[in-house]
Amino acid sequence: MDLKLEVIVIPVSDVPRAKAFYEKAGFRLDIEAKPSEDWHCIQFTPPGSECSIIFGKGMTTAEPGSFQGIYLVVPDIEAARAELVERGIDVSEVFHDGAGVFLHGHGKGDFTYPPGFAGKESGRHPDRTDYGSFATFTDPDGNGWVLQEVRKRLPGR
Protein backbone atom coordinates (compact mmCIF):
# COMPACT_ATOMS: atom_id res chain seq x y z
CA MET A 1 0.00 0.00 0.00
CA ASP A 2 1.27 3.46 -0.89
CA LEU A 3 0.03 6.16 1.52
CA LYS A 4 0.89 9.80 0.89
CA LEU A 5 0.34 12.52 3.47
CA GLU A 6 -1.61 15.12 1.48
CA VAL A 7 -3.03 17.77 3.81
CA ILE A 8 -2.73 18.90 7.43
CA VAL A 9 -5.56 21.01 8.84
CA ILE A 10 -4.20 23.63 11.22
CA PRO A 11 -6.31 25.67 13.65
CA VAL A 12 -6.24 29.46 13.35
CA SER A 13 -8.32 32.20 14.96
CA ASP A 14 -8.07 34.90 12.29
CA VAL A 15 -8.26 33.60 8.72
CA PRO A 16 -7.11 36.77 6.88
CA ARG A 17 -4.17 37.20 9.30
CA ALA A 18 -3.11 33.56 8.82
CA LYS A 19 -3.45 33.91 5.03
CA ALA A 20 -1.19 36.98 5.05
CA PHE A 21 1.39 35.18 7.21
CA TYR A 22 1.66 32.11 4.98
CA GLU A 23 1.81 34.28 1.85
CA LYS A 24 4.65 36.26 3.46
CA ALA A 25 6.42 32.99 4.35
CA GLY A 26 6.41 32.04 0.66
CA PHE A 27 3.86 29.25 0.76
CA ARG A 28 1.88 28.82 -2.49
CA LEU A 29 -1.83 29.64 -2.31
CA ASP A 30 -3.60 26.68 -3.94
CA ILE A 31 -7.25 27.39 -3.28
CA GLU A 32 -9.57 29.64 -1.34
CA ALA A 33 -13.26 28.83 -1.07
CA LYS A 34 -15.93 30.60 0.95
CA PRO A 35 -19.33 29.23 -0.04
CA SER A 36 -20.98 30.50 3.15
CA GLU A 37 -20.35 32.70 6.19
CA ASP A 38 -19.80 29.54 8.28
CA TRP A 39 -17.22 27.90 6.05
CA HIS A 40 -14.02 29.41 4.64
CA CYS A 41 -11.21 27.16 3.42
CA ILE A 42 -7.70 28.19 2.40
CA GLN A 43 -5.05 25.74 1.19
CA PHE A 44 -1.34 26.57 1.00
CA THR A 45 1.62 24.41 0.04
CA PRO A 46 5.14 25.04 1.34
CA PRO A 47 7.70 25.46 -1.49
CA GLY A 48 8.80 22.04 -2.78
CA SER A 49 6.37 20.10 -0.59
CA GLU A 50 3.89 17.47 -1.68
CA CYS A 51 1.87 18.03 1.50
CA SER A 52 -0.32 21.10 1.97
CA ILE A 53 -1.92 22.86 4.91
CA ILE A 54 -5.55 23.89 5.14
CA PHE A 55 -7.05 26.38 7.57
CA GLY A 56 -10.12 28.53 7.77
CA LYS A 57 -13.49 28.92 9.38
CA GLY A 58 -15.40 25.71 10.10
CA MET A 59 -12.36 23.55 9.30
CA THR A 60 -11.48 22.12 12.73
CA THR A 61 -12.50 22.26 16.35
CA ALA A 62 -8.87 22.21 17.53
CA GLU A 63 -7.72 25.19 19.60
CA PRO A 64 -5.91 27.85 17.51
CA GLY A 65 -2.18 27.59 18.09
CA SER A 66 -2.38 24.03 19.44
CA PHE A 67 -0.42 22.37 16.65
CA GLN A 68 3.27 22.02 17.50
CA GLY A 69 6.20 20.38 15.77
CA ILE A 70 5.12 20.66 12.15
CA TYR A 71 8.38 19.79 10.38
CA LEU A 72 9.66 21.32 7.17
CA VAL A 73 12.70 19.46 5.87
CA VAL A 74 15.30 21.67 4.18
CA PRO A 75 18.66 20.87 2.52
CA ASP A 76 20.39 23.93 4.02
CA ILE A 77 19.14 25.15 7.40
CA GLU A 78 21.05 28.44 7.28
CA ALA A 79 19.75 29.33 3.80
CA ALA A 80 16.15 28.38 4.65
CA ARG A 81 16.28 30.40 7.87
CA ALA A 82 17.79 33.40 6.06
CA GLU A 83 15.08 33.35 3.38
CA LEU A 84 12.29 33.26 5.96
CA VAL A 85 13.90 36.07 7.96
CA GLU A 86 14.27 38.09 4.76
CA ARG A 87 10.53 37.60 4.20
CA GLY A 88 9.84 39.05 7.65
CA ILE A 89 9.26 35.80 9.56
CA ASP A 90 10.61 35.65 13.13
CA VAL A 91 12.73 32.48 13.14
CA SER A 92 14.83 31.17 16.03
CA GLU A 93 18.56 30.88 15.71
CA VAL A 94 19.79 27.58 14.30
CA PHE A 95 20.38 24.95 16.97
CA HIS A 96 21.19 21.27 17.22
CA ASP A 97 20.18 18.47 19.50
CA GLY A 98 23.16 18.00 21.83
CA ALA A 99 21.55 14.96 23.43
CA GLY A 100 20.91 13.11 20.18
CA VAL A 101 17.25 12.53 21.00
CA PHE A 102 14.07 13.50 19.23
CA LEU A 103 12.74 16.96 20.10
CA HIS A 104 9.56 17.21 22.13
CA GLY A 105 7.28 20.21 21.72
CA HIS A 106 5.44 21.44 24.80
CA GLY A 107 3.48 24.60 24.17
CA LYS A 108 3.68 27.35 21.64
CA GLY A 109 7.02 26.91 19.88
CA ASP A 110 8.79 25.71 23.05
CA PHE A 111 10.87 22.59 22.49
CA THR A 112 12.12 20.79 25.57
CA TYR A 113 13.92 17.57 26.34
CA PRO A 114 13.28 14.68 28.70
CA PRO A 115 14.94 15.06 32.12
CA GLY A 116 18.60 14.10 32.15
CA PHE A 117 19.35 15.01 28.54
CA ALA A 118 21.66 17.84 27.50
CA GLY A 119 19.13 19.57 25.28
CA LYS A 120 19.55 22.01 22.46
CA GLU A 121 22.85 23.67 21.71
CA SER A 122 23.48 26.75 19.62
CA GLY A 123 24.39 26.44 15.94
CA ARG A 124 24.22 23.80 13.25
CA HIS A 125 25.14 20.25 14.29
CA PRO A 126 28.98 20.18 14.45
CA ASP A 127 29.16 17.18 12.09
CA ARG A 128 26.27 18.55 10.01
CA THR A 129 24.49 15.29 10.69
CA ASP A 130 21.28 14.82 8.73
CA TYR A 131 18.18 15.33 10.89
CA GLY A 132 20.39 17.10 13.46
CA SER A 133 20.02 20.88 12.90
CA PHE A 134 16.88 22.90 13.57
CA ALA A 135 15.26 26.33 13.67
CA THR A 136 11.72 27.12 14.78
CA PHE A 137 9.01 29.68 14.10
CA THR A 138 5.34 30.11 14.85
CA ASP A 139 2.40 31.49 12.93
CA PRO A 140 0.40 34.37 14.45
CA ASP A 141 -1.72 31.92 16.49
CA GLY A 142 1.31 30.07 17.86
CA ASN A 143 1.19 26.92 15.71
CA GLY A 144 4.80 25.72 15.90
CA TRP A 145 6.91 24.96 12.85
CA VAL A 146 10.34 23.28 12.82
CA LEU A 147 12.92 23.58 10.06
CA GLN A 148 15.08 20.45 10.03
CA GLU A 149 18.18 20.07 7.87
CA VAL A 150 18.28 16.85 5.85
CA ARG A 151 20.68 16.54 2.94
CA LYS A 152 20.42 12.74 2.55
CA ARG A 153 17.12 11.19 3.57
CA LEU A 154 16.73 7.85 5.30
CA PRO A 155 16.20 4.88 2.93
CA GLY A 156 12.68 4.62 1.55
CA ARG A 157 11.91 8.33 2.00
PDB file of C-alpha atoms in Angstrom:
ATOM      1  CA  MET A   1       0.000   0.000   0.000  1.00  0.00           C
ATOM      2  CA  ASP A   2       1.273   3.461  -0.888  1.00  0.00           C
ATOM      3  CA  LEU A   3       0.031   6.162   1.519  1.00  0.00           C
ATOM      4  CA  LYS A   4       0.893   9.802   0.892  1.00  0.00           C
ATOM      5  CA  LEU A   5       0.336  12.521   3.474  1.00  0.00           C
ATOM      6  CA  GLU A   6      -1.610  15.117   1.485  1.00  0.00           C
ATOM      7  CA  VAL A   7      -3.030  17.774   3.815  1.00  0.00           C
ATOM      8  CA  ILE A   8      -2.729  18.899   7.426  1.00  0.00           C
ATOM      9  CA  VAL A   9      -5.562  21.011   8.838  1.00  0.00           C
ATOM     10  CA  ILE A  10      -4.202  23.635  11.225  1.00  0.00           C
ATOM     11  CA  PRO A  11      -6.306  25.672  13.646  1.00  0.00           C
ATOM     12  CA  VAL A  12      -6.240  29.463  13.351  1.00  0.00           C
ATOM     13  CA  SER A  13      -8.321  32.204  14.958  1.00  0.00           C
ATOM     14  CA  ASP A  14      -8.070  34.903  12.286  1.00  0.00           C
ATOM     15  CA  VAL A  15      -8.258  33.602   8.716  1.00  0.00           C
ATOM     16  CA  PRO A  16      -7.108  36.775   6.877  1.00  0.00           C
ATOM     17  CA  ARG A  17      -4.172  37.200   9.301  1.00  0.00           C
ATOM     18  CA  ALA A  18      -3.112  33.560   8.816  1.00  0.00           C
ATOM     19  CA  LYS A  19      -3.450  33.905   5.034  1.00  0.00           C
ATOM     20  CA  ALA A  20      -1.192  36.984   5.049  1.00  0.00           C
ATOM     21  CA  PHE A  21       1.390  35.182   7.214  1.00  0.00           C
ATOM     22  CA  TYR A  22       1.657  32.110   4.976  1.00  0.00           C
ATOM     23  CA  GLU A  23       1.808  34.276   1.848  1.00  0.00           C
ATOM     24  CA  LYS A  24       4.648  36.257   3.456  1.00  0.00           C
ATOM     25  CA  ALA A  25       6.417  32.994   4.354  1.00  0.00           C
ATOM     26  CA  GLY A  26       6.411  32.045   0.657  1.00  0.00           C
ATOM     27  CA  PHE A  27       3.857  29.252   0.756  1.00  0.00           C
ATOM     28  CA  ARG A  28       1.881  28.823  -2.490  1.00  0.00           C
ATOM     29  CA  LEU A  29      -1.834  29.638  -2.314  1.00  0.00           C
ATOM     30  CA  ASP A  30      -3.598  26.676  -3.938  1.00  0.00           C
ATOM     31  CA  ILE A  31      -7.252  27.389  -3.278  1.00  0.00           C
ATOM     32  CA  GLU A  32      -9.566  29.640  -1.342  1.00  0.00           C
ATOM     33  CA  ALA A  33     -13.262  28.828  -1.068  1.00  0.00           C
ATOM     34  CA  LYS A  34     -15.930  30.600   0.951  1.00  0.00           C
ATOM     35  CA  PRO A  35     -19.330  29.226  -0.043  1.00  0.00           C
ATOM     36  CA  SER A  36     -20.977  30.497   3.151  1.00  0.00           C
ATOM     37  CA  GLU A  37     -20.347  32.699   6.194  1.00  0.00           C
ATOM     38  CA  ASP A  38     -19.803  29.544   8.282  1.00  0.00           C
ATOM     39  CA  TRP A  39     -17.222  27.896   6.051  1.00  0.00           C
ATOM     40  CA  HIS A  40     -14.024  29.414   4.636  1.00  0.00           C
ATOM     41  CA  CYS A  41     -11.211  27.159   3.419  1.00  0.00           C
ATOM     42  CA  ILE A  42      -7.699  28.187   2.399  1.00  0.00           C
ATOM     43  CA  GLN A  43      -5.045  25.743   1.195  1.00  0.00           C
ATOM     44  CA  PHE A  44      -1.338  26.570   1.004  1.00  0.00           C
ATOM     45  CA  THR A  45       1.621  24.406   0.038  1.00  0.00           C
ATOM     46  CA  PRO A  46       5.142  25.037   1.339  1.00  0.00           C
ATOM     47  CA  PRO A  47       7.703  25.457  -1.487  1.00  0.00           C
ATOM     48  CA  GLY A  48       8.796  22.041  -2.781  1.00  0.00           C
ATOM     49  CA  SER A  49       6.365  20.105  -0.588  1.00  0.00           C
ATOM     50  CA  GLU A  50       3.891  17.467  -1.678  1.00  0.00           C
ATOM     51  CA  CYS A  51       1.866  18.027   1.499  1.00  0.00           C
ATOM     52  CA  SER A  52      -0.323  21.099   1.967  1.00  0.00           C
ATOM     53  CA  ILE A  53      -1.920  22.861   4.907  1.00  0.00           C
ATOM     54  CA  ILE A  54      -5.552  23.891   5.143  1.00  0.00           C
ATOM     55  CA  PHE A  55      -7.054  26.378   7.565  1.00  0.00           C
ATOM     56  CA  GLY A  56     -10.124  28.527   7.766  1.00  0.00           C
ATOM     57  CA  LYS A  57     -13.490  28.924   9.376  1.00  0.00           C
ATOM     58  CA  GLY A  58     -15.401  25.711  10.105  1.00  0.00           C
ATOM     59  CA  MET A  59     -12.363  23.550   9.301  1.00  0.00           C
ATOM     60  CA  THR A  60     -11.479  22.124  12.730  1.00  0.00           C
ATOM     61  CA  THR A  61     -12.501  22.259  16.355  1.00  0.00           C
ATOM     62  CA  ALA A  62      -8.869  22.211  17.531  1.00  0.00           C
ATOM     63  CA  GLU A  63      -7.723  25.191  19.597  1.00  0.00           C
ATOM     64  CA  PRO A  64      -5.913  27.852  17.513  1.00  0.00           C
ATOM     65  CA  GLY A  65      -2.176  27.587  18.094  1.00  0.00           C
ATOM     66  CA  SER A  66      -2.380  24.030  19.441  1.00  0.00           C
ATOM     67  CA  PHE A  67      -0.415  22.368  16.645  1.00  0.00           C
ATOM     68  CA  GLN A  68       3.273  22.021  17.500  1.00  0.00           C
ATOM     69  CA  GLY A  69       6.202  20.382  15.773  1.00  0.00           C
ATOM     70  CA  ILE A  70       5.116  20.661  12.147  1.00  0.00           C
ATOM     71  CA  TYR A  71       8.376  19.790  10.383  1.00  0.00           C
ATOM     72  CA  LEU A  72       9.662  21.324   7.175  1.00  0.00           C
ATOM     73  CA  VAL A  73      12.699  19.458   5.868  1.00  0.00           C
ATOM     74  CA  VAL A  74      15.303  21.670   4.176  1.00  0.00           C
ATOM     75  CA  PRO A  75      18.662  20.868   2.519  1.00  0.00           C
ATOM     76  CA  ASP A  76      20.391  23.929   4.020  1.00  0.00           C
ATOM     77  CA  ILE A  77      19.142  25.152   7.403  1.00  0.00           C
ATOM     78  CA  GLU A  78      21.046  28.443   7.279  1.00  0.00           C
ATOM     79  CA  ALA A  79      19.749  29.331   3.797  1.00  0.00           C
ATOM     80  CA  ALA A  80      16.152  28.383   4.653  1.00  0.00           C
ATOM     81  CA  ARG A  81      16.279  30.404   7.869  1.00  0.00           C
ATOM     82  CA  ALA A  82      17.794  33.400   6.059  1.00  0.00           C
ATOM     83  CA  GLU A  83      15.081  33.346   3.384  1.00  0.00           C
ATOM     84  CA  LEU A  84      12.286  33.259   5.957  1.00  0.00           C
ATOM     85  CA  VAL A  85      13.895  36.066   7.961  1.00  0.00           C
ATOM     86  CA  GLU A  86      14.268  38.088   4.759  1.00  0.00           C
ATOM     87  CA  ARG A  87      10.528  37.600   4.196  1.00  0.00           C
ATOM     88  CA  GLY A  88       9.840  39.048   7.649  1.00  0.00           C
ATOM     89  CA  ILE A  89       9.257  35.799   9.561  1.00  0.00           C
ATOM     90  CA  ASP A  90      10.612  35.654  13.131  1.00  0.00           C
ATOM     91  CA  VAL A  91      12.732  32.476  13.138  1.00  0.00           C
ATOM     92  CA  SER A  92      14.830  31.169  16.029  1.00  0.00           C
ATOM     93  CA  GLU A  93      18.562  30.883  15.714  1.00  0.00           C
ATOM     94  CA  VAL A  94      19.794  27.577  14.299  1.00  0.00           C
ATOM     95  CA  PHE A  95      20.381  24.954  16.972  1.00  0.00           C
ATOM     96  CA  HIS A  96      21.191  21.269  17.223  1.00  0.00           C
ATOM     97  CA  ASP A  97      20.183  18.466  19.501  1.00  0.00           C
ATOM     98  CA  GLY A  98      23.156  18.001  21.829  1.00  0.00           C
ATOM     99  CA  ALA A  99      21.548  14.958  23.430  1.00  0.00           C
ATOM    100  CA  GLY A 100      20.911  13.114  20.183  1.00  0.00           C
ATOM    101  CA  VAL A 101      17.249  12.534  21.001  1.00  0.00           C
ATOM    102  CA  PHE A 102      14.068  13.503  19.230  1.00  0.00           C
ATOM    103  CA  LEU A 103      12.740  16.963  20.098  1.00  0.00           C
ATOM    104  CA  HIS A 104       9.563  17.206  22.135  1.00  0.00           C
ATOM    105  CA  GLY A 105       7.277  20.208  21.723  1.00  0.00           C
ATOM    106  CA  HIS A 106       5.437  21.435  24.804  1.00  0.00           C
ATOM    107  CA  GLY A 107       3.481  24.595  24.165  1.00  0.00           C
ATOM    108  CA  LYS A 108       3.677  27.352  21.639  1.00  0.00           C
ATOM    109  CA  GLY A 109       7.021  26.906  19.882  1.00  0.00           C
ATOM    110  CA  ASP A 110       8.792  25.707  23.048  1.00  0.00           C
ATOM    111  CA  PHE A 111      10.866  22.591  22.493  1.00  0.00           C
ATOM    112  CA  THR A 112      12.116  20.795  25.570  1.00  0.00           C
ATOM    113  CA  TYR A 113      13.917  17.567  26.339  1.00  0.00           C
ATOM    114  CA  PRO A 114      13.281  14.680  28.698  1.00  0.00           C
ATOM    115  CA  PRO A 115      14.939  15.064  32.121  1.00  0.00           C
ATOM    116  CA  GLY A 116      18.604  14.096  32.146  1.00  0.00           C
ATOM    117  CA  PHE A 117      19.347  15.010  28.535  1.00  0.00           C
ATOM    118  CA  ALA A 118      21.661  17.835  27.503  1.00  0.00           C
ATOM    119  CA  GLY A 119      19.131  19.573  25.279  1.00  0.00           C
ATOM    120  CA  LYS A 120      19.550  22.010  22.460  1.00  0.00           C
ATOM    121  CA  GLU A 121      22.846  23.667  21.706  1.00  0.00           C
ATOM    122  CA  SER A 122      23.480  26.746  19.619  1.00  0.00           C
ATOM    123  CA  GLY A 123      24.388  26.441  15.937  1.00  0.00           C
ATOM    124  CA  ARG A 124      24.215  23.797  13.250  1.00  0.00           C
ATOM    125  CA  HIS A 125      25.143  20.245  14.293  1.00  0.00           C
ATOM    126  CA  PRO A 126      28.983  20.180  14.449  1.00  0.00           C
ATOM    127  CA  ASP A 127      29.159  17.182  12.095  1.00  0.00           C
ATOM    128  CA  ARG A 128      26.273  18.547  10.009  1.00  0.00           C
ATOM    129  CA  THR A 129      24.487  15.285  10.691  1.00  0.00           C
ATOM    130  CA  ASP A 130      21.284  14.819   8.735  1.00  0.00           C
ATOM    131  CA  TYR A 131      18.179  15.326  10.892  1.00  0.00           C
ATOM    132  CA  GLY A 132      20.394  17.096  13.457  1.00  0.00           C
ATOM    133  CA  SER A 133      20.021  20.878  12.904  1.00  0.00           C
ATOM    134  CA  PHE A 134      16.881  22.902  13.567  1.00  0.00           C
ATOM    135  CA  ALA A 135      15.265  26.328  13.668  1.00  0.00           C
ATOM    136  CA  THR A 136      11.722  27.121  14.777  1.00  0.00           C
ATOM    137  CA  PHE A 137       9.011  29.677  14.096  1.00  0.00           C
ATOM    138  CA  THR A 138       5.336  30.114  14.854  1.00  0.00           C
ATOM    139  CA  ASP A 139       2.400  31.486  12.926  1.00  0.00           C
ATOM    140  CA  PRO A 140       0.403  34.368  14.449  1.00  0.00           C
ATOM    141  CA  ASP A 141      -1.718  31.916  16.494  1.00  0.00           C
ATOM    142  CA  GLY A 142       1.311  30.065  17.860  1.00  0.00           C
ATOM    143  CA  ASN A 143       1.187  26.925  15.706  1.00  0.00           C
ATOM    144  CA  GLY A 144       4.797  25.724  15.895  1.00  0.00           C
ATOM    145  CA  TRP A 145       6.913  24.957  12.850  1.00  0.00           C
ATOM    146  CA  VAL A 146      10.338  23.284  12.823  1.00  0.00           C
ATOM    147  CA  LEU A 147      12.923  23.580  10.058  1.00  0.00           C
ATOM    148  CA  GLN A 148      15.079  20.445  10.031  1.00  0.00           C
ATOM    149  CA  GLU A 149      18.180  20.069   7.867  1.00  0.00           C
ATOM    150  CA  VAL A 150      18.278  16.848   5.853  1.00  0.00           C
ATOM    151  CA  ARG A 151      20.683  16.541   2.939  1.00  0.00           C
ATOM    152  CA  LYS A 152      20.421  12.744   2.555  1.00  0.00           C
ATOM    153  CA  ARG A 153      17.117  11.192   3.569  1.00  0.00           C
ATOM    154  CA  LEU A 154      16.726   7.854   5.297  1.00  0.00           C
ATOM    155  CA  PRO A 155      16.199   4.884   2.933  1.00  0.00           C
ATOM    156  CA  GLY A 156      12.684   4.620   1.553  1.00  0.00           C
ATOM    157  CA  ARG A 157      11.912   8.332   1.998  1.00  0.00           C
TER     158      ARG A 157
END
